[in-house]
mmCIF file of C-alpha atoms (C1' of nucleotides) in Angstrom:
data_model
loop_
_atom_site.group_PDB
_atom_site.id
_atom_site.type_symbol
_atom_site.label_atom_id
_atom_site.label_comp_id
_atom_site.label_asym_id
_atom_site.label_seq_id
_atom_site.Cartn_x
_atom_site.Cartn_y
_atom_site.Cartn_z
ATOM 1 C CA UNK A 165 24.351 24.789 -1.640
ATOM 2 C CA UNK A 166 27.217 23.453 -3.595
ATOM 3 C CA UNK A 167 29.110 25.429 -6.127
ATOM 4 C CA UNK A 168 27.047 25.682 -9.217
ATOM 5 C CA UNK A 169 28.478 25.482 -12.649
ATOM 6 C CA UNK A 170 28.496 28.899 -14.096
ATOM 7 C CA UNK A 171 28.380 28.509 -17.757
ATOM 8 C CA UNK A 172 27.024 29.682 -21.000
ATOM 9 C CA UNK A 173 25.304 27.567 -23.553
ATOM 10 C CA UNK A 174 28.678 26.837 -25.011
ATOM 11 C CA UNK A 175 29.222 24.474 -22.147
ATOM 12 C CA UNK A 176 27.182 21.894 -23.905
ATOM 13 C CA UNK A 177 29.439 19.074 -24.874
ATOM 14 C CA UNK A 178 27.817 15.983 -26.299
ATOM 15 C CA UNK A 179 25.124 13.522 -25.633
ATOM 16 C CA UNK A 180 26.633 10.847 -23.547
ATOM 17 C CA UNK A 181 26.469 7.475 -25.198
ATOM 18 C CA UNK A 182 27.991 4.779 -23.034
ATOM 19 C CA UNK A 183 30.357 2.532 -24.798
ATOM 20 C CA UNK A 184 31.472 4.968 -27.415
ATOM 21 C CA UNK A 185 34.963 6.096 -28.001
ATOM 22 C CA UNK A 186 37.236 8.815 -29.200
ATOM 23 C CA UNK A 187 36.465 12.391 -28.763
ATOM 24 C CA UNK A 188 38.653 15.318 -28.033
ATOM 25 C CA UNK A 189 40.055 15.466 -24.588
ATOM 26 C CA UNK A 190 39.202 18.308 -22.393
ATOM 27 C CA UNK A 191 41.385 20.976 -20.951
ATOM 28 C CA UNK A 192 41.398 21.312 -17.281
ATOM 29 C CA UNK A 193 38.829 23.131 -15.323
ATOM 30 C CA UNK A 194 39.565 24.414 -11.919
ATOM 31 C CA UNK A 195 37.849 22.826 -9.039
ATOM 32 C CA UNK A 196 35.664 25.640 -7.982
ATOM 33 C CA UNK A 197 34.892 28.095 -10.670
ATOM 34 C CA UNK A 198 36.356 25.924 -13.299
ATOM 35 C CA UNK A 199 33.489 25.875 -15.680
ATOM 36 C CA UNK A 200 34.358 29.127 -17.294
ATOM 37 C CA UNK A 201 37.319 27.310 -18.708
ATOM 38 C CA UNK A 202 35.294 24.456 -20.055
ATOM 39 C CA UNK A 203 33.533 26.558 -22.545
ATOM 40 C CA UNK A 204 36.644 26.581 -24.588
ATOM 41 C CA UNK A 205 36.140 22.920 -25.074
ATOM 42 C CA UNK A 206 32.858 23.074 -26.670
ATOM 43 C CA UNK A 207 33.024 20.048 -28.862
ATOM 44 C CA UNK A 208 29.652 20.766 -30.318
ATOM 45 C CA UNK A 209 30.762 24.087 -31.609
ATOM 46 C CA UNK A 210 27.773 25.753 -30.123
ATOM 47 C CA UNK A 211 27.981 29.388 -31.022
ATOM 48 C CA UNK A 212 28.803 31.181 -27.855
ATOM 49 C CA UNK A 213 27.441 34.480 -29.074
ATOM 50 C CA UNK A 214 28.025 37.401 -26.839
ATOM 51 C CA UNK A 215 27.544 35.623 -23.570
ATOM 52 C CA UNK A 216 31.113 35.366 -22.529
ATOM 53 C CA UNK A 217 32.013 34.310 -19.053
ATOM 54 C CA UNK A 218 29.105 34.093 -16.695
ATOM 55 C CA UNK A 219 25.730 35.018 -17.955
ATOM 56 C CA UNK A 220 24.073 33.850 -14.770
ATOM 57 C CA UNK A 221 22.843 36.629 -12.530
ATOM 58 C CA UNK A 222 19.696 34.940 -11.437
ATOM 59 C CA UNK A 223 16.937 36.940 -9.952
ATOM 60 C CA UNK A 224 16.848 35.042 -6.708
ATOM 61 C CA UNK A 225 20.446 35.330 -5.691
ATOM 62 C CA UNK A 226 22.290 32.204 -6.772
ATOM 63 C CA UNK A 227 23.190 31.562 -10.344
ATOM 64 C CA UNK A 228 20.916 29.162 -12.202
ATOM 65 C CA UNK A 229 22.453 25.777 -12.360
ATOM 66 C CA UNK A 230 23.543 24.652 -15.750
ATOM 67 C CA UNK A 231 24.363 21.160 -16.684
ATOM 68 C CA UNK A 232 27.020 20.008 -18.966
ATOM 69 C CA UNK A 233 26.689 16.830 -20.909
ATOM 70 C CA UNK A 234 29.662 14.630 -20.517
ATOM 71 C CA UNK A 235 31.604 13.880 -23.640
ATOM 72 C CA UNK A 236 31.585 10.419 -25.130
ATOM 73 C CA UNK A 237 35.116 9.887 -24.003
ATOM 74 C CA UNK A 238 34.309 10.970 -20.469
ATOM 75 C CA UNK A 239 31.298 8.697 -20.365
ATOM 76 C CA UNK A 240 33.304 5.841 -21.771
ATOM 77 C CA UNK A 241 35.993 6.184 -19.153
ATOM 78 C CA UNK A 242 33.472 6.534 -16.389
ATOM 79 C CA UNK A 243 31.673 3.423 -17.571
ATOM 80 C CA UNK A 244 34.923 1.556 -17.768
ATOM 81 C CA UNK A 245 35.760 2.600 -14.261
ATOM 82 C CA UNK A 246 32.293 1.680 -13.063
ATOM 83 C CA UNK A 247 32.688 -1.798 -14.467
ATOM 84 C CA UNK A 248 35.734 -2.284 -12.298
ATOM 85 C CA UNK A 249 34.316 -0.671 -9.203
ATOM 86 C CA UNK A 250 30.842 0.490 -8.382
ATOM 87 C CA UNK A 251 32.153 2.795 -5.701
ATOM 88 C CA UNK A 252 35.213 4.976 -5.505
ATOM 89 C CA UNK A 253 37.431 5.803 -2.620
ATOM 90 C CA UNK A 254 38.526 9.425 -2.320
ATOM 91 C CA UNK A 255 41.825 8.771 -4.049
ATOM 92 C CA UNK A 256 40.243 7.016 -6.983
ATOM 93 C CA UNK A 257 37.686 9.751 -7.251
ATOM 94 C CA UNK A 258 40.341 12.418 -7.289
ATOM 95 C CA UNK A 259 42.399 10.561 -9.853
ATOM 96 C CA UNK A 260 39.463 9.952 -12.105
ATOM 97 C CA UNK A 261 38.363 13.549 -11.844
ATOM 98 C CA UNK A 262 41.820 14.692 -12.805
ATOM 99 C CA UNK A 263 41.959 12.280 -15.671
ATOM 100 C CA UNK A 264 38.560 13.330 -16.956
ATOM 101 C CA UNK A 265 39.067 16.984 -16.224
ATOM 102 C CA UNK A 266 35.979 17.099 -14.104
ATOM 103 C CA UNK A 267 35.392 18.122 -10.543
ATOM 104 C CA UNK A 268 35.497 15.273 -8.019
ATOM 105 C CA UNK A 269 31.957 16.168 -7.123
ATOM 106 C CA UNK A 270 30.887 15.491 -10.703
ATOM 107 C CA UNK A 271 32.540 12.111 -10.660
ATOM 108 C CA UNK A 272 30.859 11.368 -7.375
ATOM 109 C CA UNK A 273 27.461 12.376 -8.686
ATOM 110 C CA UNK A 274 27.979 10.365 -11.842
ATOM 111 C CA UNK A 275 28.731 7.228 -9.878
ATOM 112 C CA UNK A 276 25.789 7.874 -7.624
ATOM 113 C CA UNK A 277 23.426 8.206 -10.556
ATOM 114 C CA UNK A 278 25.019 5.264 -12.302
ATOM 115 C CA UNK A 279 24.455 3.042 -9.288
ATOM 116 C CA UNK A 280 20.853 4.154 -9.196
ATOM 117 C CA UNK A 281 20.382 3.353 -12.877
ATOM 118 C CA UNK A 282 22.006 0.018 -12.387
ATOM 119 C CA UNK A 283 19.717 -0.816 -9.525
ATOM 120 C CA UNK A 284 16.688 0.315 -11.444
ATOM 121 C CA UNK A 285 17.592 -1.911 -14.341
ATOM 122 C CA UNK A 286 18.084 -4.848 -12.016
ATOM 123 C CA UNK A 287 14.718 -4.204 -10.413
ATOM 124 C CA UNK A 288 13.051 -4.060 -13.783
ATOM 125 C CA UNK A 289 14.589 -7.372 -14.749
ATOM 126 C CA UNK A 290 13.453 -8.949 -11.505
ATOM 127 C CA UNK A 291 9.989 -7.587 -12.032
ATOM 128 C CA UNK A 292 9.898 -9.068 -15.504
ATOM 129 C CA UNK A 293 11.087 -12.391 -14.168
ATOM 130 C CA UNK A 294 8.490 -12.458 -11.427
ATOM 131 C CA UNK A 295 5.779 -11.652 -13.918
ATOM 132 C CA UNK A 296 6.792 -14.616 -16.029
ATOM 133 C CA UNK A 297 7.017 -16.806 -13.012
ATOM 134 C CA UNK A 298 3.574 -15.769 -11.924
ATOM 135 C CA UNK A 299 2.280 -16.539 -15.387
ATOM 136 C CA UNK A 300 3.757 -19.991 -15.394
ATOM 137 C CA UNK A 301 2.459 -20.732 -11.914
ATOM 138 C CA UNK A 302 -0.980 -19.599 -12.905
ATOM 139 C CA UNK A 303 -0.892 -21.876 -15.868
ATOM 140 C CA UNK A 304 0.387 -24.736 -13.751
ATOM 141 C CA UNK A 305 -2.329 -24.131 -11.232
ATOM 142 C CA UNK A 306 -4.948 -24.197 -13.922
ATOM 143 C CA UNK A 307 -3.599 -27.470 -15.249
ATOM 144 C CA UNK A 308 -3.518 -29.107 -11.858
ATOM 145 C CA UNK A 309 -7.015 -28.030 -11.045
ATOM 146 C CA UNK A 310 -8.194 -29.501 -14.301
ATOM 147 C CA UNK A 311 -6.394 -32.660 -13.402
ATOM 148 C CA UNK A 312 -8.079 -32.802 -10.014
ATOM 149 C CA UNK A 313 -11.427 -32.305 -11.651
ATOM 150 C CA UNK A 314 -10.738 -35.141 -14.017
ATOM 151 C CA UNK A 315 -9.628 -37.448 -11.245
ATOM 152 C CA UNK A 316 -12.678 -36.643 -9.227
ATOM 153 C CA UNK A 317 -14.851 -37.238 -12.214
ATOM 154 C CA UNK A 318 -13.371 -40.645 -12.757
ATOM 155 C CA UNK A 319 -14.680 -41.862 -9.441
ATOM 156 C CA UNK A 320 -12.694 -45.054 -9.613
ATOM 157 C CA UNK A 321 -11.982 -45.336 -5.973
ATOM 158 C CA UNK A 322 -10.097 -42.703 -4.014
ATOM 159 C CA UNK A 323 -7.680 -40.934 -6.383
ATOM 160 C CA UNK A 324 -4.068 -41.271 -5.392
ATOM 161 C CA UNK A 325 -0.693 -39.765 -6.094
ATOM 162 C CA UNK A 326 2.723 -41.027 -5.152
ATOM 163 C CA UNK A 327 4.498 -39.555 -2.180
ATOM 164 C CA UNK A 328 7.779 -37.991 -3.290
ATOM 165 C CA UNK A 329 9.417 -39.476 -0.199
ATOM 166 C CA UNK A 330 8.125 -42.953 0.194
ATOM 167 C CA UNK A 331 6.729 -43.584 -3.279
ATOM 168 C CA UNK A 332 3.685 -44.835 -1.487
ATOM 169 C CA UNK A 333 0.359 -43.797 -2.865
ATOM 170 C CA UNK A 334 -1.197 -40.753 -1.233
ATOM 171 C CA UNK A 335 -4.835 -39.880 -1.460
ATOM 172 C CA UNK A 336 -5.213 -36.895 -3.770
ATOM 173 C CA UNK A 337 -7.624 -35.445 -1.291
ATOM 174 C CA UNK A 338 -4.669 -34.671 0.914
ATOM 175 C CA UNK A 339 -3.268 -32.295 -1.690
ATOM 176 C CA UNK A 340 -3.802 -28.624 -1.096
ATOM 177 C CA UNK A 341 -2.538 -25.302 -2.296
ATOM 178 C CA UNK A 342 -0.484 -23.245 0.101
ATOM 179 C CA UNK A 343 -2.173 -19.846 0.123
ATOM 180 C CA UNK A 344 1.096 -18.024 0.746
ATOM 181 C CA UNK A 345 3.433 -19.482 -1.788
ATOM 182 C CA UNK A 346 0.853 -21.159 -3.997
ATOM 183 C CA UNK A 347 2.667 -24.434 -3.982
ATOM 184 C CA UNK A 348 0.894 -27.725 -3.994
ATOM 185 C CA UNK A 349 1.527 -29.564 -0.773
ATOM 186 C CA UNK A 350 0.390 -32.824 0.610
ATOM 187 C CA UNK A 351 -0.746 -32.347 4.127
ATOM 188 C CA UNK A 352 -0.731 -35.929 5.149
ATOM 189 C CA UNK A 353 0.089 -36.378 8.792
ATOM 190 C CA UNK A 354 1.479 -39.775 8.043
ATOM 191 C CA UNK A 355 4.714 -41.294 9.129
ATOM 192 C CA UNK A 356 6.804 -38.795 7.147
ATOM 193 C CA UNK A 357 6.962 -36.705 10.316
ATOM 194 C CA UNK A 358 8.410 -33.740 8.441
ATOM 195 C CA UNK A 359 5.183 -31.851 8.247
ATOM 196 C CA UNK A 360 3.737 -30.847 4.919
ATOM 197 C CA UNK A 361 5.540 -32.408 2.019
ATOM 198 C CA UNK A 362 6.517 -30.008 -0.676
ATOM 199 C CA UNK A 363 6.311 -31.183 -4.219
ATOM 200 C CA UNK A 364 8.741 -29.786 -6.719
ATOM 201 C CA UNK A 365 6.710 -27.299 -8.603
ATOM 202 C CA UNK A 366 8.751 -24.156 -8.324
ATOM 203 C CA UNK A 367 10.824 -23.109 -11.323
ATOM 204 C CA UNK A 368 14.548 -22.836 -11.165
ATOM 205 C CA UNK A 369 15.594 -19.393 -10.065
ATOM 206 C CA UNK A 370 18.713 -18.148 -11.746
ATOM 207 C CA UNK A 371 18.876 -14.620 -10.467
ATOM 208 C CA UNK A 372 20.781 -14.486 -7.208
ATOM 209 C CA UNK A 373 18.765 -11.485 -6.258
ATOM 210 C CA UNK A 374 15.642 -13.494 -6.629
ATOM 211 C CA UNK A 375 16.767 -16.582 -4.879
ATOM 212 C CA UNK A 376 16.266 -14.982 -1.543
ATOM 213 C CA UNK A 377 12.717 -14.187 -2.511
ATOM 214 C CA UNK A 378 11.686 -17.743 -3.094
ATOM 215 C CA UNK A 379 8.964 -18.766 -0.712
ATOM 216 C CA UNK A 380 10.661 -20.437 2.144
ATOM 217 C CA UNK A 381 10.595 -24.145 2.622
ATOM 218 C CA UNK A 382 8.961 -23.549 5.965
ATOM 219 C CA UNK A 383 5.969 -22.386 4.061
ATOM 220 C "C1'" DA B 259 27.235 9.773 25.134
ATOM 221 C "C1'" DG B 260 27.587 13.665 22.125
ATOM 222 C "C1'" DT B 261 29.619 15.782 18.021
ATOM 223 C "C1'" DA B 262 31.563 16.663 13.609
ATOM 224 C "C1'" DC B 263 32.680 14.949 9.324
ATOM 225 C "C1'" DC B 264 32.211 12.062 5.381
ATOM 226 C "C1'" DC B 265 29.808 8.945 2.453
ATOM 227 C "C1'" DT B 266 25.853 6.687 0.235
ATOM 228 C "C1'" DC B 267 21.141 6.463 -0.906
ATOM 229 C "C1'" DG B 268 16.421 7.611 -2.321
ATOM 230 C "C1'" DG B 269 13.850 11.077 -4.015
ATOM 231 C "C1'" DT B 270 13.409 15.279 -6.499
ATOM 232 C "C1'" DT B 271 14.475 19.155 -9.539
ATOM 233 C "C1'" DT B 272 16.502 21.042 -13.496
ATOM 234 C "C1'" DT B 273 18.345 20.917 -17.941
ATOM 235 C "C1'" DA B 274 19.360 19.091 -22.618
ATOM 236 C "C1'" DC B 275 17.730 16.870 -26.347
ATOM 237 C "C1'" DG B 276 14.830 14.037 -29.496
ATOM 238 C "C1'" DT B 277 10.273 13.382 -31.518
ATOM 239 C "C1'" DC B 278 6.085 14.578 -33.432
ATOM 240 C "C1'" DA B 279 2.142 17.162 -34.883
ATOM 241 C "C1'" DT C 157 11.409 23.988 -42.988
ATOM 242 C "C1'" DC C 158 10.215 25.959 -38.622
ATOM 243 C "C1'" DT C 159 8.273 25.730 -34.106
ATOM 244 C "C1'" DG C 160 6.285 24.665 -29.815
ATOM 245 C "C1'" DA C 161 4.594 20.951 -26.777
ATOM 246 C "C1'" DC C 162 5.816 16.860 -24.783
ATOM 247 C "C1'" DG C 163 8.501 12.918 -23.040
ATOM 248 C "C1'" DT C 164 12.735 11.104 -21.509
ATOM 249 C "C1'" DA C 165 17.521 10.668 -19.935
ATOM 250 C "C1'" DA C 166 20.814 12.370 -17.239
ATOM 251 C "C1'" DA C 167 23.281 15.880 -14.311
ATOM 252 C "C1'" DA C 168 22.768 18.043 -10.078
ATOM 253 C "C1'" DC C 169 20.740 18.858 -5.643
ATOM 254 C "C1'" DC C 170 18.780 17.835 -0.973
ATOM 255 C "C1'" DG C 171 17.962 15.626 3.287
ATOM 256 C "C1'" DA C 172 18.234 11.453 5.976
ATOM 257 C "C1'" DG C 173 20.832 7.929 7.918
ATOM 258 C "C1'" DG C 174 25.006 5.143 8.910
ATOM 259 C "C1'" DG C 175 29.935 4.770 10.014
ATOM 260 C "C1'" DT C 176 34.049 6.556 12.086
ATOM 261 C "C1'" DA C 177 37.331 9.367 14.656
#
DNA sequence: AGTACCCTCGGTTTTACGTCA
DNA sequence: TCTGACGTAAAACCGAGGGTA
């Protein structure tokens, strides 16, 4: 178990709002038991009542862990630092902790959580993108199937499309949907010798994280 | 190869705080 | 206006796994 902050309610500082500025700086807290000092900082002016020092004394041995909210200024500096580097080496961590009057462990945990939030956000964006992509592919699929129906209905000889490679007409009957990537391919075994010919139906992928998830050409 | 130490990560718990009935 | 339930964000913790000396 790590050292737990031993604090009273007066430890509460502020809600952390990234990107905000100016708030009183904090006096130093020691590395180990340093939180008793922090209560002097109380920027929220939370009445500290009678509970001086440590009010902990939990029933099950260790003191209950209390959290402090980082001040706006602390959050701002941490964010700023995170923008420059998503990870810290021990020296940077120590320096930042000193600057912010936090324990190195707190800085470490903040970066850890910040990386996790960052990743979560990225994942959510990718998910959103894939949903849209799926929607557009579904729509495209619907359109193409309609088109095939129409061509079949016309019955004016074997329907044809142009090969993207040779510009020669291909029988539409050679078109099929790849079950894996849902792309339309022409499976003609003709002279092209490069196997199934992929038509250009996939949307442009901007996200680098997503580019690797594009169905492979081998599909 | 085995070990100790450190770091990061994913998952979880705990706490603070805002909202709403 | 007060209050308690509830949801959410974030700080803190834990254990696993990888890298290095």
